[in-house]
Amino acid sequence: MDAQSVLRVDWDNIDIDLPSGESVLLQQPVPATPWDHYRSLRFYLLVDNAELGDLGANPEIEIELLDPAGGGVRAILPLSALSEDSWNEITLDLLRKRLEVNGNTVAPLAIDRGSRSERLSLLRLQIRDVKKGTLYIDEVHWAEAQSSIEGTVSASLEYRMPGTLIERGGFAILGNVVLNEDITVQSAGYGLESERVSGVGLFQSRSGVAADVVGTRLETDLELFTDQERWSGAGGHRLQVPARPGPVSFTDRYRRSYDSFAPSMARGNSLRLRRAGVGSILLESEAILVSERLDQVWGVADNTSDELESWIFDGSLRLRNRTSSYELPDTDYFSSWVDAYELLLPRTDRETARRSGDVRRRFGYRPDPLGFDAVLEGGYENSSVFDGRQRTTLLLRAGPAFSFETAQRTRYSISPRYGRTAAGSYPAPNNRDFADDFSVYGDSLGEIPYFYSSIPFYELIQDRDSFEFAEATEGLPFARYRPELGIQFERSFGSRLRDLYVPSNAALTVDRELLRRDDSLTDTRGFNLRLESVALNLFGSLGAYPLTQRYESDELSNRAEYSLRHREPDSTTLQRIRLENTTRFFASGDRTLSLDSLLQFEIEEYFRREVAGRARYEWRIYPDSLFGIRRLDPLVERGAFIRNTERITLSERRNEQRPERDLLTVVFGHESKLEIPDRGAVRVYLDLGVGREPFNVEDGDVVNQTILGVQGGIEAVIEY
């Protein structure tokens, strides 16, 4: 239930039962996709601890897949069709107009395309007549792309006018002008399995102008988008004073949308103060408004790393606020630009605000042979208007750094690191502004005695029963403490045989995580090891150990990672192994052969494996003429050449617990690219892919299907 992509709505622990006939709503955005581009939408669904409504009620889930215009797909899923206490694979088959659960048809699909050809972009689930329970969805994805043919044409133009263009009395009025235009036109897709048009044609344009105007730098752009049914636009500007960064520089940013489905506006300002040899201070504020939701950020940061050679004094403070019910004003561009300064003012509405903040301070010294680095971070997120709580975090990490160089000019560096992180959720029922947040944060720092009193290093092996964490966090809905000890080793590499097997980069980390969620307390210990080696120019004809004349030089790199995590009290162990290799051979005539491989294992209660390999061969041809056309001979004289590439990619994925996720694919590709120096290029490519994936899984029996895909195209870039 703790998979990273799982979305959950839980009404199992509230104080009241859901009345009969009422519903719980869960919404999940999906990648916006035109109708008929895919045959089905799939996801995994689990209803846990369900307590049904009154006698005679009809527990069900209404599933909707919608577009912005209100059209879409709808179906009613009876709760009785789901397997209890296990994940169910849900398929919305748009082609056959049916709803499937674990491969079995349970209900028809009602399809309403609406009056406009929009893109399907929102999945909604409403569960009715269930008093209490928890609803999970996972891995929402499109599946089984339908065959179609469509065309896309893109053009890009950039024109530069450097230097001063208009000058009065020795003062530059206008200069360094840049004009650019990007246009994309896409035709509707025509399905190979039907005569219907798949989706709609698209047109998108972006125009931009940038110039130095009276000592300032002004950049503007305007975007237009249409899909035959509606149009929308967006535009904005960036103003920097002065045009070139100096001791004091100010930046103003503004952007807004026009007639878009989700109205948006963004406003930002920053002021940077810089002194050579000392450092800089940055003051910034930003506000982003999207569909009546306003996100505000205020920050200050100081930086000395770029100015001081040995010492590091860096830090930052950022405050964030999120509120809703703010409407985008329907005014002209200039008026809305001025009015948008209001967005930068704090709006801590008691009914809607969610605030957060973080502070970071870094202190270090980095000369040879001995230096050190220390980081202290703190942060919070207040959600008192929703659940009356505030989450607090605190991090401390420090360690020395050793570096030296041997007589053989091999450079080494060793960096031990130790750190600890604490986080917890604390009561904050009446917070109305940032001052209240800071007060709760200060009080919560006194609620984590284990962060200050735990013995460094020993806490990684200390007996759980003697640890102060359990007693100090009793009664909290969430708390976490994570100490970590690590060391990183680096050395320079080159063309020696030992560079193949002696790591040039290695890292070892040991950590422990104590986690409380309500009455549940877990203790997880972790071990991570990473090894990397790189060797250059070994075995070719120009290498340090020449073994062959077939190529001139080479580059070989290897990477291995191993991680182990063991969790108590349920004695769960997770192991991951990842092996990577990259080998490149460089021959005369600008020929290159690249071989990449990946092997990854994951072992927990079941076995997962991922294998990938790629071979790529590239060579150049310098022709005497281009296609026998004499008028193109000046391009040959300019140095035109053809770059050819052949590639093959193999990937395989296997999952013992979920065989429906298994996949095997092979992709063959060819590319020819005519490159003309300072004039542009023409690229032609073709890819053919074949694969195998499960089509249906019932009672452990897997029915596989073969998938075939072809794509190709031609691209041209013209420079002048």
Short mmCIF file of C-alpha atoms in Angstrom, two decimals, residues 607-608 653-664 692-704:
data_model
loop_
_atom_site.label_atom_id
_atom_site.label_comp_id
_atom_site.label_asym_id
_atom_site.label_seq_id
_atom_site.Cartn_x
_atom_site.Cartn_y
_atom_site.Cartn_z
CA PHE A 607 11.72 -11.22 -7.83
CA ARG A 608 11.86 -8.38 -10.35
CA ARG A 653 11.21 -6.54 -17.79
CA ARG A 654 10.01 -9.40 -15.58
CA ASN A 655 7.92 -9.28 -12.40
CA GLU A 656 7.04 -12.52 -10.61
CA GLN A 657 4.23 -10.96 -8.56
CA ARG A 658 2.58 -9.13 -11.45
CA PRO A 659 3.20 -11.00 -14.70
CA GLU A 660 0.91 -8.54 -16.47
CA ARG A 661 3.79 -6.05 -16.24
CA ASP A 662 6.27 -8.26 -18.10
CA LEU A 663 7.57 -6.78 -21.33
CA LEU A 664 10.07 -7.68 -24.04
CA ARG A 692 5.71 -9.08 -26.53
CA GLU A 693 3.51 -8.19 -23.57
CA PRO A 694 0.79 -10.00 -21.61
CA PHE A 695 -2.68 -9.55 -23.09
CA ASN A 696 -4.60 -11.32 -20.37
CA VAL A 697 -3.76 -13.01 -17.06
CA GLU A 698 -6.22 -15.41 -15.46
CA ASP A 699 -5.52 -17.96 -12.71
CA GLY A 700 -1.79 -17.68 -13.32
CA ASP A 701 -2.09 -18.40 -17.05
CA VAL A 702 -0.57 -15.67 -19.19
CA VAL A 703 -1.79 -14.98 -22.72
CA ASN A 704 0.82 -12.93 -24.58
#
